[in-house]
mmCIF file of C-alpha atoms in Angstrom:
data_model
loop_
_atom_site.group_PDB
_atom_site.id
_atom_site.type_symbol
_atom_site.label_atom_id
_atom_site.label_comp_id
_atom_site.label_asym_id
_atom_site.label_seq_id
_atom_site.Cartn_x
_atom_site.Cartn_y
_atom_site.Cartn_z
ATOM 1 C CA MET E 37 -46.521 10.202 -85.163
ATOM 2 C CA ARG E 38 -44.395 11.939 -82.559
ATOM 3 C CA ILE E 39 -40.941 10.604 -81.732
ATOM 4 C CA ILE E 40 -42.103 9.746 -78.223
ATOM 5 C CA ASP E 41 -44.897 7.549 -79.606
ATOM 6 C CA ASP E 42 -42.361 5.562 -81.615
ATOM 7 C CA LEU E 43 -40.108 5.318 -78.576
ATOM 8 C CA LEU E 44 -42.873 4.047 -76.319
ATOM 9 C CA SER E 45 -43.956 1.472 -78.879
ATOM 10 C CA HIS E 46 -40.403 0.111 -79.065
ATOM 11 C CA ILE E 47 -39.426 -0.119 -75.401
ATOM 12 C CA GLU E 48 -42.695 -0.218 -73.419
ATOM 13 C CA PRO E 49 -41.361 1.572 -70.321
ATOM 14 C CA SER E 50 -42.683 0.229 -67.039
ATOM 15 C CA PRO E 51 -41.633 0.064 -63.374
ATOM 16 C CA SER E 52 -41.129 -3.687 -63.755
ATOM 17 C CA ARG E 53 -38.412 -3.124 -66.386
ATOM 18 C CA HIS E 54 -36.868 0.195 -65.402
ATOM 19 C CA SER E 55 -35.846 1.698 -62.075
ATOM 20 C CA CYS E 56 -36.504 5.233 -63.367
ATOM 21 C CA ALA E 57 -36.237 7.375 -66.489
ATOM 22 C CA ILE E 58 -33.459 9.909 -67.113
ATOM 23 C CA VAL E 59 -34.176 12.772 -69.533
ATOM 24 C CA PRO E 60 -31.105 15.044 -69.840
ATOM 25 C CA PHE E 61 -32.644 17.394 -72.442
ATOM 26 C CA TRP E 62 -36.046 18.295 -70.989
ATOM 27 C CA GLY E 63 -37.214 20.791 -73.628
ATOM 28 C CA SER E 64 -41.003 20.850 -73.832
ATOM 29 C CA GLY E 65 -41.134 17.931 -71.399
ATOM 30 C CA VAL E 66 -43.448 15.800 -73.509
ATOM 31 C CA ASP E 67 -41.034 12.853 -73.399
ATOM 32 C CA GLY E 68 -40.410 12.942 -69.665
ATOM 33 C CA ARG E 69 -44.103 13.336 -68.878
ATOM 34 C CA ALA E 70 -44.920 10.337 -71.076
ATOM 35 C CA PHE E 71 -42.509 8.208 -69.036
ATOM 36 C CA ALA E 72 -44.131 9.476 -65.844
ATOM 37 C CA GLN E 73 -47.553 8.514 -67.178
ATOM 38 C CA ALA E 74 -46.151 5.036 -67.838
ATOM 39 C CA GLY E 75 -45.469 4.764 -64.092
ATOM 40 C CA LEU E 76 -41.781 5.674 -63.919
ATOM 41 C CA ASP E 77 -40.159 8.164 -61.588
ATOM 42 C CA VAL E 78 -38.455 10.673 -63.879
ATOM 43 C CA ILE E 79 -35.242 12.633 -63.373
ATOM 44 C CA GLY E 80 -35.146 15.473 -65.866
ATOM 45 C CA ALA E 81 -32.782 18.345 -66.532
ATOM 46 C CA ASP E 82 -32.250 21.219 -68.909
ATOM 47 C CA ARG E 83 -29.597 23.924 -69.203
ATOM 48 C CA CYS E 84 -32.258 26.627 -69.698
ATOM 49 C CA ARG E 85 -33.065 28.030 -66.253
ATOM 50 C CA ALA E 86 -36.158 29.928 -67.413
ATOM 51 C CA LEU E 87 -37.637 26.783 -68.928
ATOM 52 C CA VAL E 88 -37.079 24.788 -65.741
ATOM 53 C CA THR E 89 -38.539 27.592 -63.603
ATOM 54 C CA ALA E 90 -41.619 27.662 -65.825
ATOM 55 C CA HIS E 91 -42.140 23.920 -65.418
ATOM 56 C CA HIS E 92 -41.781 24.224 -61.639
ATOM 57 C CA ALA E 93 -44.493 26.902 -61.626
ATOM 58 C CA VAL E 94 -46.790 24.647 -63.650
ATOM 59 C CA ALA E 95 -46.168 21.706 -61.339
ATOM 60 C CA LYS E 96 -46.623 23.570 -58.058
ATOM 61 C CA ALA E 97 -49.327 26.169 -58.702
ATOM 62 C CA PRO E 98 -51.109 25.888 -62.060
ATOM 63 C CA GLU E 99 -54.202 27.937 -61.182
ATOM 64 C CA PRO E 100 -52.380 31.115 -60.054
ATOM 65 C CA LEU E 101 -50.247 30.812 -63.192
ATOM 66 C CA VAL E 102 -53.331 30.526 -65.405
ATOM 67 C CA GLU E 103 -54.912 33.586 -63.781
ATOM 68 C CA ASP E 104 -51.721 35.615 -64.182
ATOM 69 C CA LEU E 105 -51.438 34.635 -67.840
ATOM 70 C CA ARG E 106 -55.057 35.678 -68.410
ATOM 71 C CA SER E 107 -54.252 39.072 -66.956
ATOM 72 C CA LEU E 108 -51.188 39.298 -69.165
ATOM 73 C CA ALA E 109 -53.263 38.514 -72.238
ATOM 74 C CA LEU E 110 -55.639 41.369 -71.420
ATOM 75 C CA ALA E 111 -52.799 43.803 -70.751
ATOM 76 C CA ALA E 112 -51.048 42.892 -73.991
ATOM 77 C CA ALA E 113 -54.149 43.004 -76.175
ATOM 78 C CA ARG E 114 -54.152 46.793 -76.507
ATOM 79 C CA ALA E 115 -50.714 46.933 -78.159
ATOM 80 C CA PRO E 116 -49.378 43.367 -78.625
ATOM 81 C CA GLU E 117 -46.078 44.136 -80.338
ATOM 82 C CA GLU E 118 -45.184 47.083 -78.112
ATOM 83 C CA HIS E 119 -46.012 45.059 -74.999
ATOM 84 C CA TYR E 120 -43.950 42.119 -76.242
ATOM 85 C CA TYR E 121 -40.789 44.159 -76.681
ATOM 86 C CA GLY E 122 -41.382 45.836 -73.331
ATOM 87 C CA VAL E 123 -41.361 42.426 -71.643
ATOM 88 C CA ARG E 124 -38.554 41.007 -73.764
ATOM 89 C CA ASP E 125 -36.202 43.939 -73.285
ATOM 90 C CA GLY E 126 -36.886 44.467 -69.583
ATOM 91 C CA GLY E 127 -39.079 47.553 -69.623
ATOM 92 C CA ILE E 128 -42.010 45.532 -68.266
ATOM 93 C CA PRO E 129 -40.664 43.247 -65.507
ATOM 94 C CA LEU E 130 -42.329 39.888 -64.905
ATOM 95 C CA PRO E 131 -41.532 36.871 -62.712
ATOM 96 C CA THR E 132 -39.431 34.334 -64.618
ATOM 97 C CA ALA E 133 -42.126 31.724 -65.257
ATOM 98 C CA ARG E 134 -44.721 34.267 -66.413
ATOM 99 C CA ARG E 135 -42.149 35.959 -68.616
ATOM 100 C CA PHE E 136 -41.172 32.632 -70.184
ATOM 101 C CA PHE E 137 -44.750 31.690 -71.041
ATOM 102 C CA TYR E 138 -45.553 35.166 -72.299
ATOM 103 C CA LEU E 139 -42.534 35.424 -74.590
ATOM 104 C CA VAL E 140 -42.947 31.898 -75.956
ATOM 105 C CA GLY E 141 -46.648 32.589 -76.478
ATOM 106 C CA SER E 142 -45.949 35.775 -78.427
ATOM 107 C CA SER E 143 -42.614 35.214 -80.174
ATOM 108 C CA PHE E 144 -41.955 34.292 -83.783
ATOM 109 C CA ASN E 145 -42.735 30.565 -84.194
ATOM 110 C CA GLY E 146 -43.158 30.239 -80.423
ATOM 111 C CA LEU E 147 -39.396 30.156 -79.847
ATOM 112 C CA TRP E 148 -37.327 30.738 -76.751
ATOM 113 C CA ARG E 149 -33.759 31.553 -77.717
ATOM 114 C CA GLU E 150 -31.035 33.280 -75.719
ATOM 115 C CA ASN E 151 -28.056 35.293 -76.921
ATOM 116 C CA SER E 152 -24.551 35.122 -75.445
ATOM 117 C CA ASP E 153 -25.607 37.488 -72.646
ATOM 118 C CA GLY E 154 -28.562 35.302 -71.679
ATOM 119 C CA GLY E 155 -31.136 37.687 -73.134
ATOM 120 C CA HIS E 156 -34.139 36.517 -75.110
ATOM 121 C CA ASN E 157 -33.645 37.624 -78.714
ATOM 122 C CA VAL E 158 -36.597 36.309 -80.732
ATOM 123 C CA PRO E 159 -38.706 38.940 -82.542
ATOM 124 C CA PHE E 160 -42.438 39.434 -82.026
ATOM 125 C CA GLY E 161 -44.619 36.906 -83.804
ATOM 126 C CA ARG E 162 -48.280 37.114 -82.779
ATOM 127 C CA PRO E 163 -50.650 38.324 -80.036
ATOM 128 C CA PHE E 164 -50.179 36.381 -76.818
ATOM 129 C CA SER E 165 -52.176 33.209 -76.272
ATOM 130 C CA PHE E 166 -51.883 30.162 -74.016
ATOM 131 C CA ASP E 167 -53.681 26.886 -73.323
ATOM 132 C CA ALA E 168 -55.010 26.781 -69.763
ATOM 133 C CA GLU E 169 -56.076 23.142 -69.985
ATOM 134 C CA ALA E 170 -52.629 22.119 -71.223
ATOM 135 C CA ILE E 171 -51.101 23.803 -68.177
ATOM 136 C CA ARG E 172 -53.446 21.911 -65.846
ATOM 137 C CA THR E 173 -52.779 18.595 -67.601
ATOM 138 C CA THR E 174 -49.028 19.153 -67.509
ATOM 139 C CA SER E 175 -49.198 19.952 -63.793
ATOM 140 C CA ALA E 176 -50.798 16.581 -63.048
ATOM 141 C CA GLN E 177 -48.238 14.771 -65.217
ATOM 142 C CA MET E 178 -45.328 16.376 -63.341
ATOM 143 C CA ALA E 179 -46.159 14.598 -60.056
ATOM 144 C CA ARG E 180 -43.511 11.906 -60.629
ATOM 145 C CA VAL E 181 -40.892 14.271 -62.090
ATOM 146 C CA THR E 182 -37.816 15.782 -60.441
ATOM 147 C CA LEU E 183 -36.532 18.556 -62.706
ATOM 148 C CA SER E 184 -33.370 20.610 -62.280
ATOM 149 C CA VAL E 185 -31.085 23.020 -64.125
ATOM 150 C CA ALA E 186 -28.093 21.004 -65.325
ATOM 151 C CA ARG E 187 -26.079 20.183 -68.392
ATOM 152 C CA TRP E 188 -26.292 16.750 -69.921
ATOM 153 C CA ARG E 189 -22.834 15.629 -68.795
ATOM 154 C CA ASP E 190 -23.761 16.210 -65.157
ATOM 155 C CA THR E 191 -27.142 14.532 -65.537
ATOM 156 C CA LEU E 192 -25.599 11.412 -67.083
ATOM 157 C CA SER E 193 -22.660 11.193 -64.690
ATOM 158 C CA ASP E 194 -24.505 8.990 -62.174
ATOM 159 C CA VAL E 195 -27.272 6.937 -63.791
ATOM 160 C CA PRO E 196 -28.863 4.290 -61.536
ATOM 161 C CA LYS E 197 -28.895 0.625 -62.506
ATOM 162 C CA GLY E 198 -31.933 -0.360 -64.506
ATOM 163 C CA ALA E 199 -32.579 3.185 -65.689
ATOM 164 C CA LEU E 200 -34.127 4.107 -68.996
ATOM 165 C CA VAL E 201 -32.184 6.966 -70.608
ATOM 166 C CA TYR E 202 -33.793 8.992 -73.374
ATOM 167 C CA SER E 203 -31.691 11.748 -74.941
ATOM 168 C CA ASP E 204 -33.313 14.232 -77.317
ATOM 169 C CA PRO E 205 -30.507 16.799 -77.809
ATOM 170 C CA PRO E 206 -30.433 19.775 -80.157
ATOM 171 C CA TYR E 207 -30.212 18.028 -83.491
ATOM 172 C CA LEU E 208 -27.141 18.028 -85.696
ATOM 173 C CA CYS E 209 -28.539 20.632 -88.078
ATOM 174 C CA ASP E 210 -28.931 24.384 -88.427
ATOM 175 C CA PHE E 211 -31.419 24.957 -85.582
ATOM 176 C CA THR E 212 -29.652 25.017 -82.205
ATOM 177 C CA GLY E 213 -32.566 25.202 -79.772
ATOM 178 C CA TYR E 214 -32.978 27.208 -76.598
ATOM 179 C CA GLY E 215 -29.492 28.570 -76.069
ATOM 180 C CA ASP E 216 -26.820 30.552 -77.796
ATOM 181 C CA ASP E 217 -24.186 27.803 -77.925
ATOM 182 C CA THR E 218 -24.313 25.310 -80.766
ATOM 183 C CA PHE E 219 -24.564 21.553 -80.346
ATOM 184 C CA GLY E 220 -22.278 20.537 -83.177
ATOM 185 C CA VAL E 221 -20.358 17.497 -84.335
ATOM 186 C CA GLU E 222 -17.916 17.302 -81.413
ATOM 187 C CA GLU E 223 -20.536 17.567 -78.690
ATOM 188 C CA THR E 224 -22.824 15.144 -80.517
ATOM 189 C CA ARG E 225 -19.925 12.672 -80.651
ATOM 190 C CA ASP E 226 -19.251 13.190 -76.936
ATOM 191 C CA LEU E 227 -22.904 12.532 -76.162
ATOM 192 C CA VAL E 228 -23.018 9.388 -78.321
ATOM 193 C CA GLU E 229 -19.880 8.055 -76.610
ATOM 194 C CA THR E 230 -21.429 8.686 -73.188
ATOM 195 C CA LEU E 231 -24.694 7.005 -74.156
ATOM 196 C CA ALA E 232 -22.866 3.985 -75.619
ATOM 197 C CA SER E 233 -20.876 3.683 -72.387
ATOM 198 C CA LEU E 234 -24.054 3.743 -70.315
ATOM 199 C CA ALA E 235 -25.596 1.048 -72.499
ATOM 200 C CA GLY E 236 -22.475 -1.046 -72.008
ATOM 201 C CA ARG E 237 -23.094 -0.829 -68.273
ATOM 202 C CA GLY E 238 -26.599 -2.228 -68.561
ATOM 203 C CA ARG E 239 -28.755 0.873 -68.943
ATOM 204 C CA ASP E 240 -31.541 0.972 -71.547
ATOM 205 C CA VAL E 241 -30.365 3.901 -73.677
ATOM 206 C CA TRP E 242 -32.095 5.717 -76.548
ATOM 207 C CA MET E 243 -31.442 8.870 -78.537
ATOM 208 C CA SER E 244 -33.321 10.770 -81.224
ATOM 209 C CA ASN E 245 -31.544 12.999 -83.725
ATOM 210 C CA ALA E 246 -31.395 14.160 -87.321
ATOM 211 C CA PRO E 247 -30.193 11.700 -89.990
ATOM 212 C CA ARG E 248 -26.910 13.621 -90.169
ATOM 213 C CA ALA E 249 -25.974 12.078 -86.821
ATOM 214 C CA GLU E 250 -26.199 8.523 -88.137
ATOM 215 C CA GLY E 251 -22.568 8.443 -89.283
ATOM 216 C CA ILE E 252 -21.350 9.447 -85.823
ATOM 217 C CA VAL E 253 -23.499 6.767 -84.191
ATOM 218 C CA ARG E 254 -22.284 4.034 -86.535
ATOM 219 C CA LYS E 255 -18.638 5.002 -86.030
ATOM 220 C CA VAL E 256 -18.832 5.220 -82.239
ATOM 221 C CA CYS E 257 -21.244 2.344 -81.624
ATOM 222 C CA PRO E 258 -21.539 -0.062 -84.591
ATOM 223 C CA SER E 259 -23.849 -2.341 -82.606
ATOM 224 C CA ALA E 260 -26.512 0.342 -82.145
ATOM 225 C CA THR E 261 -29.912 -0.195 -83.742
ATOM 226 C CA ILE E 262 -31.065 2.788 -85.808
ATOM 227 C CA HIS E 263 -34.729 3.273 -86.678
ATOM 228 C CA ARG E 264 -35.853 5.881 -89.213
ATOM 229 C CA ILE E 265 -39.068 7.602 -88.228
ATOM 230 C CA ALA E 266 -41.242 10.451 -89.455
ATOM 231 C CA ALA E 267 -41.634 13.425 -87.127
ATOM 232 C CA ARG E 268 -43.646 16.604 -87.507
ATOM 233 C CA ARG E 269 -41.516 19.685 -88.176
ATOM 234 C CA SER E 270 -43.198 22.576 -86.319
ATOM 235 C CA ILE E 271 -40.305 25.056 -86.302
ATOM 236 C CA ALA E 272 -39.424 26.488 -89.697
ATOM 237 C CA ALA E 273 -39.206 30.045 -90.950
ATOM 238 C CA ASP E 274 -40.723 28.935 -94.238
ATOM 239 C CA GLY E 275 -44.248 27.681 -93.619
ATOM 240 C CA GLY E 276 -43.987 25.462 -96.685
ATOM 241 C CA ALA E 277 -41.067 23.640 -95.088
ATOM 242 C CA ARG E 278 -43.138 22.388 -92.165
ATOM 243 C CA GLY E 279 -44.356 18.820 -92.299
ATOM 244 C CA ASP E 280 -43.174 15.271 -91.732
ATOM 245 C CA VAL E 281 -39.397 14.840 -91.881
ATOM 246 C CA SER E 282 -37.116 11.867 -91.459
ATOM 247 C CA GLU E 283 -35.381 11.491 -88.105
ATOM 248 C CA ILE E 284 -33.526 8.692 -86.410
ATOM 249 C CA LEU E 285 -34.249 6.841 -83.186
ATOM 250 C CA VAL E 286 -31.177 5.056 -81.845
ATOM 251 C CA HIS E 287 -31.103 2.167 -79.390
ATOM 252 C CA PHE E 288 -27.592 1.684 -78.010
#
């Protein structure tokens, strides 16, 4: 079961209980879109500009995006690896959203990762592919979503009364997500303190993380409820390491 399924089963988000949903780590967007489908207006943010631009393209014009990605697939088919590095390293220029989808659809393990200079640095993984129906479905789900480029501190600085807050940050483990900067112990503690403060002011606040974060949560907010759940690990260099892993779902 996905983390979001466990979350929805615990809190049953609805317009009658929540004024809106705040998602400060947008990522793939599956969480925010689930809240939108439950009838909430969603305010989402992510620090990765390319990711946000790609979601805007999906929301506003899915069919032109699908057609462009089909053309890209044909162009890349003749020499997939050579074409990939041409796009990644700037020799083949593409608009930001198309470039994002192409690199994620061709990179090792489907990753988007940036170095300190903001350049994509994931090696080639496989010939480009994409899911046109998933793009169309996502576009419809984005109708209630307002998504911007912002860091979590800014997103959580002004949370409306009655809001549902769901934070799914880079986990306290080796994998650091979309960017070059790590999300380590200190920033995790800062986030937990912010979330606990929001809960103290009447917001319905949740966070998912790796079990390693449990000690920080218990120290900062002893009253928090911590659920252990099983989540599918889809990102692992070792294929044998993929599978269900234990994660925590925290209600502050």
